PDB file of C-alpha atoms in Angstrom:
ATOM      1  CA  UNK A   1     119.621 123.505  87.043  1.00 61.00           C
ATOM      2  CA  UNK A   2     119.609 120.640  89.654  1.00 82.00           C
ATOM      3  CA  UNK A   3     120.041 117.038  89.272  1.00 91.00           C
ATOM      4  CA  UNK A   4     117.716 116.014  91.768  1.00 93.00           C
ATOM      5  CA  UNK A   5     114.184 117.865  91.117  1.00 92.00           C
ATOM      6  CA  UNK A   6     110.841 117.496  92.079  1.00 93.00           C
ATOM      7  CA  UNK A   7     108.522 114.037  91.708  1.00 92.00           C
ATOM      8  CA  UNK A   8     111.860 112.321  90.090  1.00 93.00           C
ATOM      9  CA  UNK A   9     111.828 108.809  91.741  1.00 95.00           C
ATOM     10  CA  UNK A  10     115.073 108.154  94.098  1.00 95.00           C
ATOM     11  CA  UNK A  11     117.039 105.768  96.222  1.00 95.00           C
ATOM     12  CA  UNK A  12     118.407 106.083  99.080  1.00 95.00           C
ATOM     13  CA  UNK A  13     122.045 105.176  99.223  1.00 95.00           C
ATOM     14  CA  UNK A  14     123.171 105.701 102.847  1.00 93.00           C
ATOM     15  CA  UNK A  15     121.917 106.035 106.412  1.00 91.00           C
ATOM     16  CA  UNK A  16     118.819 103.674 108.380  1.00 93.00           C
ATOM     17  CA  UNK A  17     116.270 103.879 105.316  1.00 93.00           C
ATOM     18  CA  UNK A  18     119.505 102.614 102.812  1.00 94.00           C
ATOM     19  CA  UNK A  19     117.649 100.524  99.949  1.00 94.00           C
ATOM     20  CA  UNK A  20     113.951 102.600 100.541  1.00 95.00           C
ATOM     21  CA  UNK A  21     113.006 103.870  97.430  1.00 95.00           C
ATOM     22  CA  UNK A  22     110.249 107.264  97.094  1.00 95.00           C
ATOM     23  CA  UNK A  23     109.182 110.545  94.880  1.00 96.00           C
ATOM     24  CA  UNK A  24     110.799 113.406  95.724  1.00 95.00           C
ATOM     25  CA  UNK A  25     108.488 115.748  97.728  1.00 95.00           C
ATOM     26  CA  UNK A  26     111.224 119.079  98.228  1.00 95.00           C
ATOM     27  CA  UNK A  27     114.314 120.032  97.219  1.00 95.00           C
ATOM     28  CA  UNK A  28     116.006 122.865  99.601  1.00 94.00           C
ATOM     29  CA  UNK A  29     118.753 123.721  97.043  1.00 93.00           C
ATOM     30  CA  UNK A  30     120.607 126.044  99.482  1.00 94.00           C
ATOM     31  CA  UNK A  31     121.419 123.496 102.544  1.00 94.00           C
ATOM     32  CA  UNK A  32     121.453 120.073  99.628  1.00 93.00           C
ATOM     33  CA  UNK A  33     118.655 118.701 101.686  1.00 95.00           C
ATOM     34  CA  UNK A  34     115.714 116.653 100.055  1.00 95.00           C
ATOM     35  CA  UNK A  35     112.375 115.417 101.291  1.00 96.00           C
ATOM     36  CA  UNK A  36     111.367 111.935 100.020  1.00 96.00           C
ATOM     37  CA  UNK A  37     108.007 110.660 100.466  1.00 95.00           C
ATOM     38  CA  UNK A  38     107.849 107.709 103.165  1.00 93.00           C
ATOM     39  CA  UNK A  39     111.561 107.804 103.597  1.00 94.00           C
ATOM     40  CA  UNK A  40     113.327 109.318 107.029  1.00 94.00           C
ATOM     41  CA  UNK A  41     110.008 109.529 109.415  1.00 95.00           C
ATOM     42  CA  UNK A  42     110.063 111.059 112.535  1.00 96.00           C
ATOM     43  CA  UNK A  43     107.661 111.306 115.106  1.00 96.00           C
ATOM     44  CA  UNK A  44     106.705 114.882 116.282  1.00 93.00           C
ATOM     45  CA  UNK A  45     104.691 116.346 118.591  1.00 95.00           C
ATOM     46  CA  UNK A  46     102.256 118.776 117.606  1.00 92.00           C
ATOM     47  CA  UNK A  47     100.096 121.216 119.505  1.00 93.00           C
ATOM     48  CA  UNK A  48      96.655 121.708 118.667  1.00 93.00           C
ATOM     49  CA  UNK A  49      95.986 124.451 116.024  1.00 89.00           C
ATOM     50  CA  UNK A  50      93.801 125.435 113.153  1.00 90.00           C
ATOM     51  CA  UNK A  51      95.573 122.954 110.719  1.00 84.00           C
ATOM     52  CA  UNK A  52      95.437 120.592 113.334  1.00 86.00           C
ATOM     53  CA  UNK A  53      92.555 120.682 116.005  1.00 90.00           C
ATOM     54  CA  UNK A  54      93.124 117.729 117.417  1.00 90.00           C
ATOM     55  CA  UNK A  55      97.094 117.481 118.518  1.00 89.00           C
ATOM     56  CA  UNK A  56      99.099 114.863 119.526  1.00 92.00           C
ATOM     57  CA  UNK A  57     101.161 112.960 117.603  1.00 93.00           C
ATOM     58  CA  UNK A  58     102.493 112.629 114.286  1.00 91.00           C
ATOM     59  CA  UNK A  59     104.748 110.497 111.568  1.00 93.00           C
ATOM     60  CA  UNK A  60     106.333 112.740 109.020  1.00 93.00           C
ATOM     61  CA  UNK A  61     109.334 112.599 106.915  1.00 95.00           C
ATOM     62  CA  UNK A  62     112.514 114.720 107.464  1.00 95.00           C
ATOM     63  CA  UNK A  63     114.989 116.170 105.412  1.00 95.00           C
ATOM     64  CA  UNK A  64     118.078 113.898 103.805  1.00 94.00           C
ATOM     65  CA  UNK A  65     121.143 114.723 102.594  1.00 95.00           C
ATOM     66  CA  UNK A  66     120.936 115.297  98.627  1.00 94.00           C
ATOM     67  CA  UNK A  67     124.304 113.334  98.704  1.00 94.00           C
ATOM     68  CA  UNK A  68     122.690 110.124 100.633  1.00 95.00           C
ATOM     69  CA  UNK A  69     120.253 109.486  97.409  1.00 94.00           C
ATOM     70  CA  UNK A  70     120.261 108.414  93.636  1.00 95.00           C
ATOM     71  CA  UNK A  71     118.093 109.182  90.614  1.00 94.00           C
ATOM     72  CA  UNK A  72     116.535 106.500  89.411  1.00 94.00           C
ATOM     73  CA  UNK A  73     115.946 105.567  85.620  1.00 92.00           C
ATOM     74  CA  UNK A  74     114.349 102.111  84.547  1.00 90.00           C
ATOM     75  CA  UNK A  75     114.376 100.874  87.958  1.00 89.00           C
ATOM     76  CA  UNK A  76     118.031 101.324  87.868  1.00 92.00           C
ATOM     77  CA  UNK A  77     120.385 104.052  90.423  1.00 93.00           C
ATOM     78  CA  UNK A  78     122.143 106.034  87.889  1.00 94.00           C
ATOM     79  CA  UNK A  79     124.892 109.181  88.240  1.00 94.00           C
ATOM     80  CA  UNK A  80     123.082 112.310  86.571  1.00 93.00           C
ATOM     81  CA  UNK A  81     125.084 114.190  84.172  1.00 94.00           C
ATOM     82  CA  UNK A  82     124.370 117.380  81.899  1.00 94.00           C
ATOM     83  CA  UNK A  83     124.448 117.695  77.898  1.00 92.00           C
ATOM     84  CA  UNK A  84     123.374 120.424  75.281  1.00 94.00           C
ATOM     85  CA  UNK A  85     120.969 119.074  73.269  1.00 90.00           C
ATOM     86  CA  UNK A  86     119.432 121.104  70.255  1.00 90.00           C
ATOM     87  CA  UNK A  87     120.973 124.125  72.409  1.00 91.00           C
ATOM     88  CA  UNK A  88     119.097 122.790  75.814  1.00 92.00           C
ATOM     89  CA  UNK A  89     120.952 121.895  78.834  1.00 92.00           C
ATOM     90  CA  UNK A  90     119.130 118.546  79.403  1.00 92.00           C
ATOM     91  CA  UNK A  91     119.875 115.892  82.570  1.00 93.00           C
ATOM     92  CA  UNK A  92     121.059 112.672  81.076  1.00 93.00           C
ATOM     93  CA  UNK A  93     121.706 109.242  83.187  1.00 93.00           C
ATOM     94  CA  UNK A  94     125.055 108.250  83.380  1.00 91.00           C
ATOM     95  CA  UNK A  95     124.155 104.544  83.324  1.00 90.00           C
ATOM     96  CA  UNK A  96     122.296 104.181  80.018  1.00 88.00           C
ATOM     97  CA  UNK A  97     123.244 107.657  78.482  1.00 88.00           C
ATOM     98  CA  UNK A  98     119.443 108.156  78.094  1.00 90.00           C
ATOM     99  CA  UNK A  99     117.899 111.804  78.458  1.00 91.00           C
ATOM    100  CA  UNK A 100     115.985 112.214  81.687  1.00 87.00           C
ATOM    101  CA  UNK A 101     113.969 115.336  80.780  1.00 76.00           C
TER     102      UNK A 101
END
């Protein structure tokens, strides 16, 4: 279990898009990278194939470091912590105490 997942709103912390706020698009658990929608976009150049016919030139986002963004409960960056509840293992906020999922 992760403290960051998949479609949880974030902010990021650190870095050129500090302050940008987006959902959470993938999580590679094993290099603590994270892909948030709108946030980190490079430009890349792309060859012209069957997803893309066409070529040229495109904006997508690249990987952050898990440790450069923040949950974010009630419109509020919060710490993520972990508690057993009726013998779950549930993420809870650290800034309100309330349970996340």
């Amino acid at each position: 279990m992760h403290k960051i997942k998949r479609d949880d709103l974030v902010k990021v912390i650190a870095g050129k898009d500090k302050d940008k706020q987006g959902k959470v698009l993938h999580v590679d658990t094993k290099n603590s990278k994270v892909v948030v929608e709108g946030v980190n976009m490079i430009t890349k150049h792309v060859k012209p194939g069957a997803g893309n016919p066409q070529g040229g030139i495109v904006q997508k986002e690249a990987a952050l470091d898990i440790s450069n963004i923040m949950l974010v409960v009630d419109g509020k960056a919060t710490r993520v912590g972990f508690e057993v509840k009726d013998g779950k293992k549930v993420r809870v906020a650290k800034a309100t105490g309330k349970v996340i999922d």
